[in-house]
Structures are given as C-alpha cells and as structure tokens.
Amino acid sequence: MCGIVGYIGKKQAYPILIKGLKRLEYRGYDSAGVAMIGECGELNVYKTKGKVDNLTEYCNDKDVSGCVGIAHTRWATHGEPSARNAHPHYSRSRNLAIIHNGIIENYADIKVRLQAEGVEFRSDTDTEVLVQLVEYIMEKKNLPLLEAVQVALHQVIGAYAIAILDRREPRQIVAARKQSPLVVGIGEDEFFLGSDASPIVEYTDRVVYLEDGNIALIRLDEELRVITILGEEQELKVKTVDIDLGQIEKGGYEHFMLKEIFEQPECLMNCMRGRINVEGNHVTLSAMIDHRQRLLGAKRIVMVACGTSWHAGLVGKQLFESLCGIPCEVEYASEFRYRNPVVTKDDVVIAISQSGETADTLAAVQLAKERGAFIYGVCNAIGSSIPRATDTGTYIHVGPEIGVASTKAFTGQVAVLSMLALCLAKERGSVSDEQYGEMVKELTLMPRKMELALKTNEQIRHLAPIFTYAKNCLYLGRGYNFPVALEGALKLKEISYIHAEGYPAAEMKHGPIALIDSEMPVFVIATHDHLYEKVISNIQEVRARGGRVTALVTEGDTRIQKYADHVVTLPDTLECFQPLLASIPLQLLAYHIAVCKGKDVDRPRNLAKSVTVE
Ligand code: G6P
C-alpha cells in the first residue's frame, strides 16, 4: 500500500527511482511522484495522477538531474487520487519534500493547530500535515531535520514509513518507520530505500530492515545510522537478501499474474525442499523441532488472515481438525483485532500473510501475543513485519509475488499448512503411519500434478470469451473445495470486476439459487471426494433452473459431462490436496476473462498488494 523508493549516491537518481517505482507499482498506482535535489541545489518535485508511465511522460521535458531523490507510488487513503494529493509533498517553504506510506490518524488535529499558526496547506492529505509539522518544529525550535523528525513523530499517532529530503542538506535522506515497511540498501558509495527489497536487489544484496520507531540517517560518504525516535543509537543489523532479479521480472509472460500461476510447480518444490526428505516419506519443519512441546500442547489453533490468505486458512482448518483432531478457528484479522476474542496461553495462533505486512494481521498477532498465545507465522516476504513479530513460523518460499491478485502464495500457504498438519498429526499419533506415508508421498507428487493442471490453460483461454459478458457468477464447492470456490470468486472479482460469489454447494439452495438463470455462469468444483455424489445433485439443482454449469472434474470422470456445459479435467489426488490443483484452473479462468475484457490484470483498480493500512 503505497511504494517508497529513495536513492543517494554518485549516479543519477531519476532512472533508479523510476525503475524502483515500477517494481513497487503493485503496492498502489493511483498517482506517482518524484523529488530530486538538482545539480544547482533546487528541490524539484514532479507528480501526476495515474500510473508511473504517466509520470515519466510528464517528466520528459523536465529537469530530472540530481544524485539524491525520493519517489512514491500512491494508494489513496486521505484525499482523492490527483496530482495535487500525490506525493512527494513540499513543506511551506519548499525546502523539504516528504513521501509517506501509512496513515496519520491525528492529522486533522495537527492541521488545525498548524493552520492557527498560519501554515497553509496545498493538499487534502494526512502526509502534508507531517512535513508541515516537521518544518514548523525546525523553525520554531531551530532544530536540524533529524531532531525535528524525532520531535514530530512523538506527536503523531498512526502508521508510517517516510522519507524526507531537505534542499539545504543535499547529501542526506532522513527516513523513519512505524508499522509500515522500510528497507535501506547499502551499496558502494550509495544507499537505496524501498518499501521492500525489490527496487534494491539489482544494485546490492546488503540491506537493513528498519524496526518500528527507527529513524535512518542516510548520508553520502558516511556510515548509515539508525536511531530511535527517542534518540538512541541502534546497532546496524545488515542482512543479505537472496532475491534473483528474474524472480521480479516478467520472464517472457504478458503479465506477472500469468507468470506466477505458471511458477506454481516450481514454487511448491521450493516450499517443500529441505522439509520433505528425498525419500519422500517424512516431513520436518524447524519450527516443530524448536517448539515441539508448545505446538503439541496446543488446545486450539486460531488462524488470522485477510483475503486470499484467509481462504488458505479455511483449507488449513479442515486439515488441522481432520488430521490432528485439534479444534481450529479461522478469523478475519480485521474482525478479530477489534473483538474481545477469547485467546489463551494454550492457543497457537497462526498468522497467514503473503506480504507479512498486512496491518490488520499484524495487529491481530500483537493482540494474541498480549494474551499469551504462541504465535506462528506463515509468510512469504522474508524479514517482513509479521515474521519478525511471531514466536516461530515457516516461510512459504514461493519468491516475490508481484501480481496483485494472489496465486502462488495461496498454494504455498496451503502446502505449508499441510506440512504443519502432517507434522503435528504424526507427533500426536492422530494419523496412522500408512496414512501419513501416503500423504507425504502425494505432496511430493504435487508439482508434477500442478503441471498437468496447468495444461488446462489453452482450454480455459478458449472458454473465457463466453463469460466476458456475465454480470454475476457463482462458484460452488464443498468440503476442501469450498475455500477453492471462495478463492475462485475472489480472483474473478479482483481482476475482471465481474461480481462473483463463492458458496458451499448445498447452501446454495438457501439463497443464491434464486439468482440462477441462463445468464449467470455457475462454476462447480466437482472432483472425486466423499461428497462427489452430493455435488452431482447440486449440479442437477442448478441445471433444473436453467443454469449453465462449468465443472472441474477428476480425470476419468464420465458422469458429470452429462450435466455440465463445459468440463475441465484435473489430475486425481487426495481429497485434502484438491485445493492445490483445483485453484489453478480458476486462477487461469479469472486471468483470461480479465484479459478478454481488456483489464489491467496486474494492477486492478482500487486494490493494492500489500495493505498496510487498516
Ligand atoms: C490484499 C491483496 C490480496 C491478499 C490480501 C492479504 O487484499 O490484494 O491478494 O490476499 O491483501 O494480504 P497478505 O499479504 O496478508 O497475504
């Protein structure tokens, strides 16, 4: 949610900033802007509504010189998307420029105070309030930028990652974070700044992840300094990031989303590597070794997550309950954090998050922690806030996910939850050795089966135009396939803007059946499992009302084609692993429908990949 980039060094900043913004565009793209201190010492700010390409076009005839700069791609919270509200924002004197990701909750109070002192505002944003406050403090108290930022941040309530330039200090960037991510890259005679490491990895693999309450003083030809807002000097924790540039580029695919859908077999192998042994008969998770007693002692598992990650949690619930016999709940993090949930020290709370930065999930983790629960993270972004806030966890290791609609993270999360459930079940003795062996073996076969599931791509590409004109779609599934139905519907909504609902197939008759007609496509996940016969009855209920059915079936199925208009065939697998395969054609379906409709698949309107505001 909003992307931040910064550069200070000996090279021209502008091309580096623009490239960085493009890498971060998944975080927001309603407006973009850049600020550079030019060769003659002027602080130039350029900003436009819309995507980064609009900004570069606008800058074509502008002076973009300078070796220090900051840049921003916005996902609007306060103030409509417009050039006026885009970042960077100048201070009153235009000596300072700020970029910000997050929300300043008490901005209205501060604004009124500053207005009473004669400060005039040029935008409707909470961000401008912060830069005006910093300048006001600098002037009133005669403080340098760093100290004024410390004082200002004491007055601010909310979440932020910020970077500030001062025209009078052209060899410096001051950056700070609280609850919004910020990474500093350390190169040779140069520094980089990013909301995540993706704009940085091309230049250096040495990074410092700022902690909450940290301020970075980044000065050319000096060591990086990290100081708390209380002024305490922090020891530098330099980490090495291991992201291959190819992972964050499209690699010949038309869209990141398609690339990421097709990466799933390899992602799954990476996710299982070192966890399932080469013989394919045993799963080990380091978290399980390090925290065996605590995990085995769980009286209950509570999963907290948002969006697609919440759907993965619904699959996890069925695994933990059926394999391990542990009661399990799956909560929307945004609801959990504001209820007064019953959480005890006997609970294990699993936070599932691709980005590891989702504000509601992070807050839910903090609440559960305060109540003494043991916290387990299932995340993708290494070193992000949620893994750092948890007691232990397992990374899904699917590589950077850039497409805003999550795909490979879902299957990675389901795979990790499956491995965790298997470890727990084995240790608790709640599965037989035979069942355990069969399930582990099946997991190792999954990358190959995913490849077969991807072979449905051509068929789905041809089917997609039929559904382009639908206004509503229904996705039905039962058991392990119910979360798949939810996820399929979410994908379609996100990128094609067709309204879609996921429903448990039998529950359909308590409402959605009233909507069924020949205009509303119904997608049914009807793979071979213990509910197969029941799902066939549900398909017939749809057909009887003139509904048009597209069914996902298991290879060898001969019955469903009698009732369905279209049939898409998937490899056979164990019931509990169906989501790993059945989600793939539904991802492809949403993708091809959106492409047919000419939608911007990787940057759907109003969405952001990483939701760092609540
Ligand atoms: C946003 C994204 C979704 C994602 C959700 C949760 O809504 O657009 O794709 O599932 O956030 O994100 P997380 O990073 O916590 O998994």
mmCIF file of C-alpha atoms in Angstrom, residues 234-427:
data_model
loop_
_atom_site.group_PDB
_atom_site.id
_atom_site.type_symbol
_atom_site.label_atom_id
_atom_site.label_comp_id
_atom_site.label_asym_id
_atom_site.label_seq_id
_atom_site.Cartn_x
_atom_site.Cartn_y
_atom_site.Cartn_z
ATOM 1 C CA GLN A 234 20.885 1.345 17.231
ATOM 2 C CA GLU A 235 23.317 -1.348 16.235
ATOM 3 C CA LEU A 236 23.155 -1.918 12.455
ATOM 4 C CA LYS A 237 21.673 -5.305 11.595
ATOM 5 C CA VAL A 238 22.776 -5.801 7.998
ATOM 6 C CA LYS A 239 21.075 -8.747 6.285
ATOM 7 C CA THR A 240 21.792 -10.371 2.953
ATOM 8 C CA VAL A 241 18.787 -10.679 0.674
ATOM 9 C CA ASP A 242 18.594 -13.539 -1.714
ATOM 10 C CA ILE A 243 16.220 -12.429 -4.450
ATOM 11 C CA ASP A 244 17.058 -13.240 -8.018
ATOM 12 C CA LEU A 245 16.191 -10.365 -10.347
ATOM 13 C CA GLY A 246 14.498 -12.805 -12.712
ATOM 14 C CA GLN A 247 12.015 -13.532 -9.934
ATOM 15 C CA ILE A 248 10.718 -9.983 -10.015
ATOM 16 C CA GLU A 249 10.615 -9.607 -13.786
ATOM 17 C CA LYS A 250 8.020 -10.970 -16.179
ATOM 18 C CA GLY A 251 10.294 -13.518 -17.845
ATOM 19 C CA GLY A 252 8.507 -13.514 -21.214
ATOM 20 C CA TYR A 253 4.956 -13.671 -19.817
ATOM 21 C CA GLU A 254 2.476 -10.987 -20.695
ATOM 22 C CA HIS A 255 1.568 -10.406 -17.064
ATOM 23 C CA PHE A 256 3.073 -11.143 -13.666
ATOM 24 C CA MET A 257 -0.122 -12.948 -12.733
ATOM 25 C CA LEU A 258 0.240 -15.465 -15.541
ATOM 26 C CA LYS A 259 3.916 -15.936 -14.790
ATOM 27 C CA GLU A 260 3.124 -16.561 -11.149
ATOM 28 C CA ILE A 261 0.353 -19.030 -11.979
ATOM 29 C CA PHE A 262 2.804 -20.979 -14.125
ATOM 30 C CA GLU A 263 5.539 -20.832 -11.487
ATOM 31 C CA GLN A 264 3.460 -22.846 -9.027
ATOM 32 C CA PRO A 265 5.004 -26.285 -9.631
ATOM 33 C CA GLU A 266 8.483 -24.870 -9.039
ATOM 34 C CA CYS A 267 7.300 -22.807 -6.080
ATOM 35 C CA LEU A 268 5.881 -25.886 -4.470
ATOM 36 C CA MET A 269 9.183 -27.698 -4.905
ATOM 37 C CA ASN A 270 10.997 -24.773 -3.278
ATOM 38 C CA CYS A 271 8.451 -24.755 -0.492
ATOM 39 C CA MET A 272 8.947 -28.459 0.250
ATOM 40 C CA ARG A 273 12.717 -28.553 -0.302
ATOM 41 C CA GLY A 274 14.572 -29.446 2.879
ATOM 42 C CA ARG A 275 11.260 -30.084 4.599
ATOM 43 C CA ILE A 276 10.223 -33.305 2.919
ATOM 44 C CA ASN A 277 13.126 -35.764 2.738
ATOM 45 C CA VAL A 278 14.460 -37.122 -0.563
ATOM 46 C CA GLU A 279 12.798 -40.482 0.035
ATOM 47 C CA GLY A 280 9.508 -38.581 0.153
ATOM 48 C CA ASN A 281 8.303 -40.203 3.339
ATOM 49 C CA HIS A 282 8.930 -37.694 6.105
ATOM 50 C CA VAL A 283 8.235 -34.011 6.802
ATOM 51 C CA THR A 284 10.342 -31.911 9.152
ATOM 52 C CA LEU A 285 9.714 -28.280 9.959
ATOM 53 C CA SER A 286 12.328 -26.473 12.004
ATOM 54 C CA ALA A 287 9.590 -24.703 13.961
ATOM 55 C CA MET A 288 8.323 -28.120 15.019
ATOM 56 C CA ILE A 289 11.770 -29.117 16.264
ATOM 57 C CA ASP A 290 12.396 -25.853 18.094
ATOM 58 C CA HIS A 291 8.946 -25.549 19.679
ATOM 59 C CA ARG A 292 7.737 -29.117 19.827
ATOM 60 C CA GLN A 293 6.188 -29.022 23.297
ATOM 61 C CA ARG A 294 4.440 -25.723 22.749
ATOM 62 C CA LEU A 295 2.950 -26.804 19.437
ATOM 63 C CA LEU A 296 1.954 -30.253 20.611
ATOM 64 C CA GLY A 297 0.360 -28.721 23.693
ATOM 65 C CA ALA A 298 -1.990 -26.575 21.589
ATOM 66 C CA LYS A 299 -5.537 -26.944 22.868
ATOM 67 C CA ARG A 300 -6.776 -24.919 19.926
ATOM 68 C CA ILE A 301 -5.470 -23.331 16.748
ATOM 69 C CA VAL A 302 -6.703 -19.923 15.672
ATOM 70 C CA MET A 303 -5.755 -18.660 12.240
ATOM 71 C CA VAL A 304 -5.817 -14.946 11.467
ATOM 72 C CA ALA A 305 -5.509 -13.613 7.938
ATOM 73 C CA CYS A 306 -7.079 -11.465 5.223
ATOM 74 C CA GLY A 307 -8.128 -12.023 1.613
ATOM 75 C CA THR A 308 -6.624 -14.994 -0.152
ATOM 76 C CA SER A 309 -4.574 -15.878 2.923
ATOM 77 C CA TRP A 310 -7.829 -16.261 4.846
ATOM 78 C CA HIS A 311 -9.007 -18.737 2.224
ATOM 79 C CA ALA A 312 -5.808 -20.732 2.712
ATOM 80 C CA GLY A 313 -6.637 -20.699 6.420
ATOM 81 C CA LEU A 314 -10.018 -22.299 5.680
ATOM 82 C CA VAL A 315 -8.215 -25.183 3.995
ATOM 83 C CA GLY A 316 -5.846 -25.365 6.971
ATOM 84 C CA LYS A 317 -8.766 -25.606 9.403
ATOM 85 C CA GLN A 318 -10.023 -28.771 7.740
ATOM 86 C CA LEU A 319 -6.519 -30.248 7.798
ATOM 87 C CA PHE A 320 -5.889 -29.485 11.470
ATOM 88 C CA GLU A 321 -9.284 -30.760 12.534
ATOM 89 C CA SER A 322 -9.409 -33.910 10.454
ATOM 90 C CA LEU A 323 -5.757 -34.953 10.681
ATOM 91 C CA CYS A 324 -4.777 -33.691 14.109
ATOM 92 C CA GLY A 325 -8.086 -33.548 15.956
ATOM 93 C CA ILE A 326 -7.269 -30.030 17.149
ATOM 94 C CA PRO A 327 -10.173 -27.568 17.290
ATOM 95 C CA CYS A 328 -9.481 -24.777 14.887
ATOM 96 C CA GLU A 329 -10.932 -21.392 14.030
ATOM 97 C CA VAL A 330 -10.210 -19.087 11.117
ATOM 98 C CA GLU A 331 -10.719 -15.402 11.721
ATOM 99 C CA TYR A 332 -10.644 -12.305 9.562
ATOM 100 C CA ALA A 333 -7.785 -10.426 11.213
ATOM 101 C CA SER A 334 -9.700 -7.160 10.921
ATOM 102 C CA GLU A 335 -12.608 -8.554 12.956
ATOM 103 C CA PHE A 336 -10.506 -10.476 15.438
ATOM 104 C CA ARG A 337 -8.436 -7.458 16.431
ATOM 105 C CA TYR A 338 -11.456 -5.357 17.326
ATOM 106 C CA ARG A 339 -13.464 -8.022 19.130
ATOM 107 C CA ASN A 340 -12.615 -9.170 22.547
ATOM 108 C CA PRO A 341 -11.647 -12.658 21.382
ATOM 109 C CA VAL A 342 -11.090 -15.447 23.856
ATOM 110 C CA VAL A 343 -7.417 -16.259 23.392
ATOM 111 C CA THR A 344 -5.384 -18.069 25.997
ATOM 112 C CA LYS A 345 -1.841 -19.232 26.524
ATOM 113 C CA ASP A 346 -2.901 -22.700 25.418
ATOM 114 C CA ASP A 347 -3.731 -21.431 21.940
ATOM 115 C CA VAL A 348 -1.474 -21.442 18.927
ATOM 116 C CA VAL A 349 -2.314 -18.505 16.687
ATOM 117 C CA ILE A 350 -1.220 -18.891 13.080
ATOM 118 C CA ALA A 351 -0.883 -15.639 11.153
ATOM 119 C CA ILE A 352 -1.014 -16.215 7.410
ATOM 120 C CA SER A 353 0.192 -13.417 5.172
ATOM 121 C CA GLN A 354 1.945 -13.312 1.820
ATOM 122 C CA SER A 355 3.400 -9.845 2.349
ATOM 123 C CA GLY A 356 3.944 -10.204 6.078
ATOM 124 C CA GLU A 357 2.873 -6.563 6.302
ATOM 125 C CA THR A 358 -0.932 -6.587 6.341
ATOM 126 C CA ALA A 359 -1.807 -4.107 9.083
ATOM 127 C CA ASP A 360 -4.837 -5.995 10.418
ATOM 128 C CA THR A 361 -2.996 -9.314 10.559
ATOM 129 C CA LEU A 362 -0.066 -7.705 12.335
ATOM 130 C CA ALA A 363 -2.414 -6.096 14.869
ATOM 131 C CA ALA A 364 -4.161 -9.444 15.411
ATOM 132 C CA VAL A 365 -0.759 -11.005 16.112
ATOM 133 C CA GLN A 366 0.015 -8.339 18.670
ATOM 134 C CA LEU A 367 -3.323 -8.825 20.410
ATOM 135 C CA ALA A 368 -2.911 -12.599 20.567
ATOM 136 C CA LYS A 369 0.617 -12.145 21.875
ATOM 137 C CA GLU A 370 -0.547 -9.871 24.670
ATOM 138 C CA ARG A 371 -2.971 -12.616 25.685
ATOM 139 C CA GLY A 372 -0.184 -15.141 25.935
ATOM 140 C CA ALA A 373 -0.835 -17.247 22.824
ATOM 141 C CA PHE A 374 2.036 -18.810 20.943
ATOM 142 C CA ILE A 375 2.317 -17.154 17.529
ATOM 143 C CA TYR A 376 3.257 -18.994 14.353
ATOM 144 C CA GLY A 377 3.770 -17.098 11.070
ATOM 145 C CA VAL A 378 3.105 -18.500 7.604
ATOM 146 C CA CYS A 379 4.503 -15.752 5.391
ATOM 147 C CA ASN A 380 6.292 -15.211 2.111
ATOM 148 C CA ALA A 381 8.217 -11.931 2.339
ATOM 149 C CA ILE A 382 11.398 -12.709 4.224
ATOM 150 C CA GLY A 383 12.181 -10.383 7.113
ATOM 151 C CA SER A 384 8.803 -8.623 6.892
ATOM 152 C CA SER A 385 6.949 -7.387 9.973
ATOM 153 C CA ILE A 386 4.747 -10.402 10.760
ATOM 154 C CA PRO A 387 7.557 -12.998 10.785
ATOM 155 C CA ARG A 388 9.512 -10.655 12.998
ATOM 156 C CA ALA A 389 6.607 -10.352 15.424
ATOM 157 C CA THR A 390 5.927 -14.085 15.721
ATOM 158 C CA ASP A 391 7.441 -16.721 18.013
ATOM 159 C CA THR A 392 8.232 -19.022 15.145
ATOM 160 C CA GLY A 393 6.979 -19.840 11.682
ATOM 161 C CA THR A 394 7.527 -21.303 8.263
ATOM 162 C CA TYR A 395 8.204 -19.275 5.155
ATOM 163 C CA ILE A 396 6.333 -20.432 2.094
ATOM 164 C CA HIS A 397 9.341 -19.649 -0.165
ATOM 165 C CA VAL A 398 7.401 -19.018 -3.369
ATOM 166 C CA GLY A 399 9.506 -15.985 -4.331
ATOM 167 C CA PRO A 400 8.262 -12.409 -4.748
ATOM 168 C CA GLU A 401 4.609 -12.235 -5.752
ATOM 169 C CA ILE A 402 4.014 -9.117 -7.812
ATOM 170 C CA GLY A 403 0.564 -9.691 -9.384
ATOM 171 C CA VAL A 404 -1.937 -8.003 -7.100
ATOM 172 C CA ALA A 405 -4.271 -10.994 -7.301
ATOM 173 C CA SER A 406 -2.528 -13.611 -5.207
ATOM 174 C CA THR A 407 -1.961 -17.007 -6.834
ATOM 175 C CA LYS A 408 1.242 -18.836 -5.972
ATOM 176 C CA ALA A 409 1.096 -17.562 -2.394
ATOM 177 C CA PHE A 410 -2.234 -19.382 -1.925
ATOM 178 C CA THR A 411 -0.839 -22.749 -2.980
ATOM 179 C CA GLY A 412 2.348 -22.095 -0.989
ATOM 180 C CA GLN A 413 0.305 -21.338 2.126
ATOM 181 C CA VAL A 414 -1.832 -24.442 1.665
ATOM 182 C CA ALA A 415 1.334 -26.512 1.229
ATOM 183 C CA VAL A 416 2.899 -25.167 4.427
ATOM 184 C CA LEU A 417 -0.303 -25.683 6.408
ATOM 185 C CA SER A 418 -0.475 -29.236 5.026
ATOM 186 C CA MET A 419 3.092 -29.937 6.119
ATOM 187 C CA LEU A 420 2.455 -28.472 9.553
ATOM 188 C CA ALA A 421 -0.718 -30.531 9.956
ATOM 189 C CA LEU A 422 1.187 -33.666 8.937
ATOM 190 C CA CYS A 423 3.992 -32.969 11.435
ATOM 191 C CA LEU A 424 1.512 -32.383 14.242
ATOM 192 C CA ALA A 425 -0.616 -35.389 13.326
ATOM 193 C CA LYS A 426 2.413 -37.679 13.234
ATOM 194 C CA GLU A 427 3.678 -36.469 16.613
#
